[in-house]
Each structure stands twice: as C-alpha cells, then as structure tokens.
PDB file of C-alpha atoms and ligand atoms in Angstrom:
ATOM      1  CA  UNK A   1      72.983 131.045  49.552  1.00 96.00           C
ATOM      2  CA  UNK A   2      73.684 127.926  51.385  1.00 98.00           C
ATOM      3  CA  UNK A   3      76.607 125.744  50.249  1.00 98.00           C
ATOM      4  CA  UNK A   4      77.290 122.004  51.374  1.00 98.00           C
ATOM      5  CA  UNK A   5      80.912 120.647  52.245  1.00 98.00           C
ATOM      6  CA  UNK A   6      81.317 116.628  51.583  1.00 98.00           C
ATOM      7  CA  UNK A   7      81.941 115.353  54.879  1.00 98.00           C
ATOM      8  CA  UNK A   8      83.132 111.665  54.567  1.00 98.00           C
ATOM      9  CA  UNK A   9      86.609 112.593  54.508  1.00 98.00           C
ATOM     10  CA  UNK A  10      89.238 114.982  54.803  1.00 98.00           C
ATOM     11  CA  UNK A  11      89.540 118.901  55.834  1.00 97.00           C
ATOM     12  CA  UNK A  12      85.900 119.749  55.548  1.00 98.00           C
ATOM     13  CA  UNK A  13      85.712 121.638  58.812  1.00 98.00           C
ATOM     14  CA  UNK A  14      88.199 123.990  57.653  1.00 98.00           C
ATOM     15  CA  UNK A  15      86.342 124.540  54.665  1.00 98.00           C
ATOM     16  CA  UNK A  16      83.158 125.510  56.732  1.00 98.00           C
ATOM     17  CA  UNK A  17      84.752 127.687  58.625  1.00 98.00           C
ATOM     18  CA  UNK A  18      85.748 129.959  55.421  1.00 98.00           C
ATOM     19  CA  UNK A  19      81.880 129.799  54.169  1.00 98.00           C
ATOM     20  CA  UNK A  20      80.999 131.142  58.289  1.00 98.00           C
ATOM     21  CA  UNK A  21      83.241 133.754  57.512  1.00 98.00           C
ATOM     22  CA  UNK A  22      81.943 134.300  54.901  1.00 98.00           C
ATOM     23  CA  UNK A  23      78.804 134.701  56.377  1.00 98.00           C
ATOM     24  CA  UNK A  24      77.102 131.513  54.422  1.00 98.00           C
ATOM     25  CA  UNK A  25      74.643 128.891  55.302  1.00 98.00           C
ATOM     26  CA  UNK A  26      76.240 125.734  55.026  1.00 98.00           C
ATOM     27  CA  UNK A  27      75.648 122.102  55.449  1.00 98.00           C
ATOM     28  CA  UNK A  28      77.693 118.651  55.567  1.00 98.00           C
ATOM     29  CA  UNK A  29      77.034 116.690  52.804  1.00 98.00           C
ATOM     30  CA  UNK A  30      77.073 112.537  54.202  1.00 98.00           C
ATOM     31  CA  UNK A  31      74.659 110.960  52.094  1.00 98.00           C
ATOM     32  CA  UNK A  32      72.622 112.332  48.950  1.00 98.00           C
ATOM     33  CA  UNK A  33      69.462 114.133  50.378  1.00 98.00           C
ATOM     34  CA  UNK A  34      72.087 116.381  51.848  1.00 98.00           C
ATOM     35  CA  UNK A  35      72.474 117.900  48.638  1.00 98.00           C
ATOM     36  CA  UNK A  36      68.864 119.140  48.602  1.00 97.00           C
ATOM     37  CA  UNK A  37      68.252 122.796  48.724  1.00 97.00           C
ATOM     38  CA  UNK A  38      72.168 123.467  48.534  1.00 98.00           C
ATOM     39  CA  UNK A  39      73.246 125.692  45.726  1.00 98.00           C
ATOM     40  CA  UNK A  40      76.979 124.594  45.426  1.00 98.00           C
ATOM     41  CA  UNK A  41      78.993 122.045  46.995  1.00 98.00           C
ATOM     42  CA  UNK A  42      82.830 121.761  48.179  1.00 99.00           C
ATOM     43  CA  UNK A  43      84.736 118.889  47.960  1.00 98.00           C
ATOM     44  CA  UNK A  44      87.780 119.082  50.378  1.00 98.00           C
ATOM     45  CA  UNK A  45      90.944 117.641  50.373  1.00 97.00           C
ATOM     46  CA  UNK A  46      91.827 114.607  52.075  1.00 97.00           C
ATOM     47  CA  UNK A  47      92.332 111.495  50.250  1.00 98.00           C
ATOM     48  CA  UNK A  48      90.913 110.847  46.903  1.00 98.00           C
ATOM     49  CA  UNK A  49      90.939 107.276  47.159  1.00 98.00           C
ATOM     50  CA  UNK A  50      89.118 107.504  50.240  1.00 98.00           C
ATOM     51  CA  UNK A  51      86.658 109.860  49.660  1.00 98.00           C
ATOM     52  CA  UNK A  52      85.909 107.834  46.413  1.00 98.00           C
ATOM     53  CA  UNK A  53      85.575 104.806  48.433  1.00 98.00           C
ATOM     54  CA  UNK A  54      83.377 106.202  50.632  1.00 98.00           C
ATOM     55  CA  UNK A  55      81.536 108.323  48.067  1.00 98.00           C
ATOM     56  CA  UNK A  56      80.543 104.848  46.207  1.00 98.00           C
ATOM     57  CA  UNK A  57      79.846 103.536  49.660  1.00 98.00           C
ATOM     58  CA  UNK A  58      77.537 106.096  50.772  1.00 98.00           C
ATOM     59  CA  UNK A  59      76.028 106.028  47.179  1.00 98.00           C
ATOM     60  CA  UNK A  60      77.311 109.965  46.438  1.00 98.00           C
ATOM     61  CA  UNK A  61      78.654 109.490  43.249  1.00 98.00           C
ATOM     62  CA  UNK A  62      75.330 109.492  40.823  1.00 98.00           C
ATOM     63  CA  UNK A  63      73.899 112.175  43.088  1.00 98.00           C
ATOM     64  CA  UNK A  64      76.553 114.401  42.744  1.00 98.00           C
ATOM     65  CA  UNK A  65      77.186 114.087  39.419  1.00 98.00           C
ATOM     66  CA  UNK A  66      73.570 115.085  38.952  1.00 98.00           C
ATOM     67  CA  UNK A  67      74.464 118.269  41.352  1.00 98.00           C
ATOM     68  CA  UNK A  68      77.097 118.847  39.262  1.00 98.00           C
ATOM     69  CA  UNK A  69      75.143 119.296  36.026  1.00 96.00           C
ATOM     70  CA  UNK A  70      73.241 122.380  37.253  1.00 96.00           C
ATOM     71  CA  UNK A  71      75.377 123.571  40.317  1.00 98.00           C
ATOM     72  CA  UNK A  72      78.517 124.685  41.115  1.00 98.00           C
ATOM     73  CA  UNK A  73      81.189 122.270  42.633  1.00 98.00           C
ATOM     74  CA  UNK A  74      84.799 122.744  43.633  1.00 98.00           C
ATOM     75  CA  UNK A  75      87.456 120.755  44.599  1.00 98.00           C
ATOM     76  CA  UNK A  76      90.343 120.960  46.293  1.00 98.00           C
ATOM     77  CA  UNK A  77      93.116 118.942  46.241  1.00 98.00           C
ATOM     78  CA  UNK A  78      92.032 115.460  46.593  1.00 98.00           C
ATOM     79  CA  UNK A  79      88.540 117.231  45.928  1.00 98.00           C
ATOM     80  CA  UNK A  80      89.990 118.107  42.416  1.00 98.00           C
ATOM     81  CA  UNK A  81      91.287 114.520  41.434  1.00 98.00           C
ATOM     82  CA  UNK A  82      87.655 113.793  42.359  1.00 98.00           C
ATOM     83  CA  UNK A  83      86.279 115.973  40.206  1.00 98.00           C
ATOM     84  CA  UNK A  84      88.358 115.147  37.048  1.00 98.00           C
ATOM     85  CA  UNK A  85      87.633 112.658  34.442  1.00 98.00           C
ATOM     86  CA  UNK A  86      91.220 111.270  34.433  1.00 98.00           C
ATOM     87  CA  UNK A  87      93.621 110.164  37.412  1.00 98.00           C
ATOM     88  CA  UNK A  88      95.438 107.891  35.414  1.00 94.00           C
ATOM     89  CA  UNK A  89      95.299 105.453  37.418  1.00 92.00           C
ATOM     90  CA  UNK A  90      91.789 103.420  38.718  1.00 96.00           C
ATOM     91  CA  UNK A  91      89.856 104.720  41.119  1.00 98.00           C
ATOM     92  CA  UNK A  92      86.270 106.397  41.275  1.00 98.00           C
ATOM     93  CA  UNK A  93      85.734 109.682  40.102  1.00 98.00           C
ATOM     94  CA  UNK A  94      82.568 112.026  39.447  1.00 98.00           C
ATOM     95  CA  UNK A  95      84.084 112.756  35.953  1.00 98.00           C
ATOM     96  CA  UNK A  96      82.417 115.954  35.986  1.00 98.00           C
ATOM     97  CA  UNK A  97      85.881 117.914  34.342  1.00 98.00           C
ATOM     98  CA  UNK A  98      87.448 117.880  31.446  1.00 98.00           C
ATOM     99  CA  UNK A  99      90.846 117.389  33.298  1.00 98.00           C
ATOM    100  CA  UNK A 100      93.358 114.786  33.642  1.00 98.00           C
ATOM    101  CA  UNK A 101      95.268 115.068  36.405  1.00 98.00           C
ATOM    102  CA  UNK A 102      98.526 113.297  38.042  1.00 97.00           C
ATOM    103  CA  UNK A 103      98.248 112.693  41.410  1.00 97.00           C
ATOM    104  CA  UNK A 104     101.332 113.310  44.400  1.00 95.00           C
ATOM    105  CA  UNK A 105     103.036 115.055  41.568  1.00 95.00           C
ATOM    106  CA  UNK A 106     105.265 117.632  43.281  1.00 92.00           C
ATOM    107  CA  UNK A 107     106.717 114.696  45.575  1.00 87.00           C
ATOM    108  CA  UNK A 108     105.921 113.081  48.739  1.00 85.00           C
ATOM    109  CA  UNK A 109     104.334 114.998  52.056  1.00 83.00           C
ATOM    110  CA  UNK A 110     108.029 116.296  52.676  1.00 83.00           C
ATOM    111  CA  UNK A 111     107.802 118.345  49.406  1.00 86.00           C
ATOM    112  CA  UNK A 112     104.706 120.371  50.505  1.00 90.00           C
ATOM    113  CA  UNK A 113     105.257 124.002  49.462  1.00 94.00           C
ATOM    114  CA  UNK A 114     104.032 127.445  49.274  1.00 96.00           C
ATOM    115  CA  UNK A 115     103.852 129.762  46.606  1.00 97.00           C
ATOM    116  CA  UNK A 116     102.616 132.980  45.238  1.00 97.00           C
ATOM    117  CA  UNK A 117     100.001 132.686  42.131  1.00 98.00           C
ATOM    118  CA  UNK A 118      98.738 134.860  39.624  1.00 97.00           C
ATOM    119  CA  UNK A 119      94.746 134.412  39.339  1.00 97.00           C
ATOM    120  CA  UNK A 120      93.322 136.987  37.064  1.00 97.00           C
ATOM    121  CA  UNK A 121      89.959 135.453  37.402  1.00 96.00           C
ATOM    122  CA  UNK A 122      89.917 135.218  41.094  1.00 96.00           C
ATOM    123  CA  UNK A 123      91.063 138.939  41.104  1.00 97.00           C
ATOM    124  CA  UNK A 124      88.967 140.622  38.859  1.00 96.00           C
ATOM    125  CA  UNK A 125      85.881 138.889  40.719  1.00 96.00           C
ATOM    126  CA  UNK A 126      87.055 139.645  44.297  1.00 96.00           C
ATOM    127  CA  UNK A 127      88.224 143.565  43.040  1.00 97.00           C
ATOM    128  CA  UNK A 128      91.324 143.187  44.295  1.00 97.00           C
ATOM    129  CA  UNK A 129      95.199 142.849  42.922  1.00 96.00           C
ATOM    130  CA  UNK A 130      97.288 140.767  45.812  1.00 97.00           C
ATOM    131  CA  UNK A 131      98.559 137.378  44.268  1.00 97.00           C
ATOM    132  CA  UNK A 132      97.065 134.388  45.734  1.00 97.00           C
ATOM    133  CA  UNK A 133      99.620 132.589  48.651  1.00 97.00           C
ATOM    134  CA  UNK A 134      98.709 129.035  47.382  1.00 97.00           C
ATOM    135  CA  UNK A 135      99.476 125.600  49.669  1.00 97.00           C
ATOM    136  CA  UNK A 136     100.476 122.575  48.072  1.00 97.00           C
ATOM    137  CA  UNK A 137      99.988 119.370  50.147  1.00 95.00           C
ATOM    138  CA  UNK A 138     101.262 116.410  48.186  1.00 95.00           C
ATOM    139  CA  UNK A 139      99.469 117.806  45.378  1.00 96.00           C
ATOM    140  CA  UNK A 140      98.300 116.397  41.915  1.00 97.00           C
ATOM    141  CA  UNK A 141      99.055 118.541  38.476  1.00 97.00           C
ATOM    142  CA  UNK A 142      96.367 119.166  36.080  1.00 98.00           C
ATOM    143  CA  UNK A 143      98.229 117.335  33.411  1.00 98.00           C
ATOM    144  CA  UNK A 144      95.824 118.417  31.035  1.00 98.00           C
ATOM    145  CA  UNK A 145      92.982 120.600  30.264  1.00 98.00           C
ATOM    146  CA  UNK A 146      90.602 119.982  27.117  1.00 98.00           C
ATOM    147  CA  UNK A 147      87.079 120.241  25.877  1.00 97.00           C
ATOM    148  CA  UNK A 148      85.432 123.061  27.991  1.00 96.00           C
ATOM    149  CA  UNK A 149      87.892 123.375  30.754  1.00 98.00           C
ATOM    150  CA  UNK A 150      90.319 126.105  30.681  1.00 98.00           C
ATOM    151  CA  UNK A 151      93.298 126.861  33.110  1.00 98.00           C
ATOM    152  CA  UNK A 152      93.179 129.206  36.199  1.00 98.00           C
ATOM    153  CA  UNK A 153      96.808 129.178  37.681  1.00 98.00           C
ATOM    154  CA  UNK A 154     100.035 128.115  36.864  1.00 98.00           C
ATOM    155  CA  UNK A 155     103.143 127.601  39.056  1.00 97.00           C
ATOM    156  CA  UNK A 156     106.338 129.589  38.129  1.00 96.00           C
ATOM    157  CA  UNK A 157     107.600 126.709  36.289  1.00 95.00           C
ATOM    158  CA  UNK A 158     104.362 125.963  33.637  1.00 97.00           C
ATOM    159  CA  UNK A 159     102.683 123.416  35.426  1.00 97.00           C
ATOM    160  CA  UNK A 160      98.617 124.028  36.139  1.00 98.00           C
ATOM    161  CA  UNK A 161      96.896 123.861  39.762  1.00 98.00           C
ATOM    162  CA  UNK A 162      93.801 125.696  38.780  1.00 98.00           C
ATOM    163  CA  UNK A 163      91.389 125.002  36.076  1.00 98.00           C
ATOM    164  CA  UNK A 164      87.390 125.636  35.648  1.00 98.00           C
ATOM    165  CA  UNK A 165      84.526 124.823  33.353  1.00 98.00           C
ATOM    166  CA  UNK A 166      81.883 126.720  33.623  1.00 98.00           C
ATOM    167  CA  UNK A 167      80.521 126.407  37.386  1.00 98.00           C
ATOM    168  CA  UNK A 168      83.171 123.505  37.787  1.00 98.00           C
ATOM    169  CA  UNK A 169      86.226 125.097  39.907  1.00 98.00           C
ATOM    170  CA  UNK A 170      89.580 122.567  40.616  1.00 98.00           C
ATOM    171  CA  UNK A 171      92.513 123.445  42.697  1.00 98.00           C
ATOM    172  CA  UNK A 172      95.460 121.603  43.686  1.00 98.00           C
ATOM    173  CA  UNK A 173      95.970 123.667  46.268  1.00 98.00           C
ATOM    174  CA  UNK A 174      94.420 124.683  49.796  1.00 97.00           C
ATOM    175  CA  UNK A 175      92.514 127.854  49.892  1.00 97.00           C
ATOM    176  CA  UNK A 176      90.782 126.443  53.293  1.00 96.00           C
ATOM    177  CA  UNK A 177      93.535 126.213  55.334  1.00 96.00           C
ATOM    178  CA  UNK A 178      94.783 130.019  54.706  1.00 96.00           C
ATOM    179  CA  UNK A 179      93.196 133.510  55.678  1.00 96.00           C
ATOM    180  CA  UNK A 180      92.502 134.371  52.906  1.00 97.00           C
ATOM    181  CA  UNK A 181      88.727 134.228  51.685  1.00 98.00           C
ATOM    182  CA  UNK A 182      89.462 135.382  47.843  1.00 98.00           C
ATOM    183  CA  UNK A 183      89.419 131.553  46.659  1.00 98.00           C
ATOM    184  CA  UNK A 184      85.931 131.105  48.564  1.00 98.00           C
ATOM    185  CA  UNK A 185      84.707 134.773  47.251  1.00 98.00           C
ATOM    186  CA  UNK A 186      85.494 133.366  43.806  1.00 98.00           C
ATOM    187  CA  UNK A 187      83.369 130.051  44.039  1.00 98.00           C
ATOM    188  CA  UNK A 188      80.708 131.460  45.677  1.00 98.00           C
ATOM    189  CA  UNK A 189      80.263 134.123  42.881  1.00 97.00           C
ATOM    190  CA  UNK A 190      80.396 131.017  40.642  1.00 97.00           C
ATOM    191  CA  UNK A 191      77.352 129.496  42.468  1.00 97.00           C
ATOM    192  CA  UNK A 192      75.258 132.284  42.574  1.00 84.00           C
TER     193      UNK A 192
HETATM  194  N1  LIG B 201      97.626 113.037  47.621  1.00 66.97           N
HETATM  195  C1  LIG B 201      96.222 113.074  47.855  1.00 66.97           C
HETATM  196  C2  LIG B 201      95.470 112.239  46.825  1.00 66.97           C
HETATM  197  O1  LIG B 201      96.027 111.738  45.932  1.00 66.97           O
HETATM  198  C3  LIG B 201      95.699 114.490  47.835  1.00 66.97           C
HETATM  199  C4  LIG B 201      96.339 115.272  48.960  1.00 66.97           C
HETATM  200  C5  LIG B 201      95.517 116.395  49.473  1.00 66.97           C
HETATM  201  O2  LIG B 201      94.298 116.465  49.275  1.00 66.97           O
HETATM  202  N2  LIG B 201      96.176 117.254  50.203  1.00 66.97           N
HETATM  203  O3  LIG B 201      94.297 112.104  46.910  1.00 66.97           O
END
C-alpha cells in the first residue's frame, strides 16, 4: 500500500510520519504524476485558501478529483474544507463531498481545544473501545451532510467534525499531530 500526502502546504510531514509508523510507503504529492501508483491520498491541514491556491497553481485540482473518483482521500482540517463541495464562501475546492462546511467555526487560534469523541466506525475497524482524543485547530464545522455522506463524530454539544462517503474521509480535527494511529488505521482500511 503506498499512500501520498499533498505537500504544497501545511502539516504534511506530520502526516507522513503516522503512515512510517504505520509501516506504509508513502510519497509527497507536488504536482499530478505524483498521484500515480498511489492508492489513497491525505490532504493535511494548513490553510485551505492556500492549499487551493496552490492546488490550482500547480494544476492539482482536475487530477485529484479524478483520484478521488476511484481512491480514497482524506482530509483534515483545512484538508476537509478542501474536500467539501461547500465553504460558503469562494474559494477552490475539489468538491469531491457531499458536505458543506463553515470554516474557523469554534473561534479564532485562541479557541483551539481538545476533546474526547465517540467514533464507532473508527473503533469497530481498529478492534478497539478507547474514545478518540480529537484536536481542534481553528476548526471548520460540517454544517451539513447530504446526498451520500453520512456523519462520523460529533462534539458533546451536536455539532459534526467527522463525516465520510464511501472512500471519502473528512475531519475537522488533527489525528496527525497525536499518538494515536486509530484515525490513520481507519483510512488506510478505507483505501485498501
Ligand atoms: N482555519 C483553516 C482554514 O480555514 C483551517 C485550520 C487548520 O487546518 N488547522 O483553512
């Protein structure tokens, strides 16, 4: 299995280091023939304006959207907004996921939080029954999930930071920059 992290922008390296530990080939995704031979991709967070900038830039976007229709893709964070069909505002997007999403909604970079999150999915695949210790980093919502998305996780108060369709995974959170491998266990059993 070899999985490629989009490498324009944002925490990619930490994302790479989860796949090595993981003990899976992976590959930094700059322009599209990177995507050859890859059987998922990540998109990290960072900043979804910028990576979309830079995505058009680097001519990513058709490429991946083609990626997208037969492989698995996550996103995280920024990645996520990426990944969604709906920011509500205008900026470019794959529009892979039937998501809309509001961007910076818990707050500004001083309301960054942590908290504990119920993932069924995530636990059933990875056998195990620990809640997942999510970070939130100036995070968007998924404001809404329709068509063939369905939600993931949901913070105490209602609000949804996970969702997936079919090999399509968003988070609003940070599973890279934690110990724990469960979130990358989970994708990866989506790509294979
Ligand atoms: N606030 C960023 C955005 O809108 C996302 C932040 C993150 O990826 N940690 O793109």
């Amino acid at each position: 299995m070899k999985i490629g992290v989009l490498a324009i922008q944002g925490d990619f390296a930490e994302h790479i280091v989860m796949l090595k530990r993981l003990k899976v080939e992976t590959a930094e995704v700059r322009l599209p023939e990177h995507l050859k031979n890859l059987d998922g991709l990540i998109i990290p967070g960072g900043e979804s304006t910028t990576i979309g900038k830079l995505a058009t830039d680097y001519e990513l976007i058709d490429p991946i959207r083609l990626f997208g229709q037969r492989h698995a893709i996550w996103g995280t964070c920024a990645g996520a907004i990426f990944l969604s069909k709906d920011a509500r505002r205008s900026q470019p997007l794959l529009s892979l996921m039937d998501i809309t999403v509001e961007r910076n909604a818990f707050g500004r970079q001083v309301d960054s939080f942590e908290a504990e999150l119920d993932v069924p999915e995530m636990k059933q695949a990875t056998g195990t029954k620990d809640p997942y210790h999510a970070i939130f980093i100036r995070a968007p919502i998924i404001e809404s999930v329709y068509g063939d998305a369905k939600v993931l996780a949901k913070v105490a108060d209602g609000r949804i930071v996970a969702a997936q369709q079919g090999h399509l995974l968003a988070t609003s959170f940070h599973p890279e920059l934690t110990q724990d491998t469960r979130f990358h266990e989970y994708f990866l059993s989506l790509a294979d």
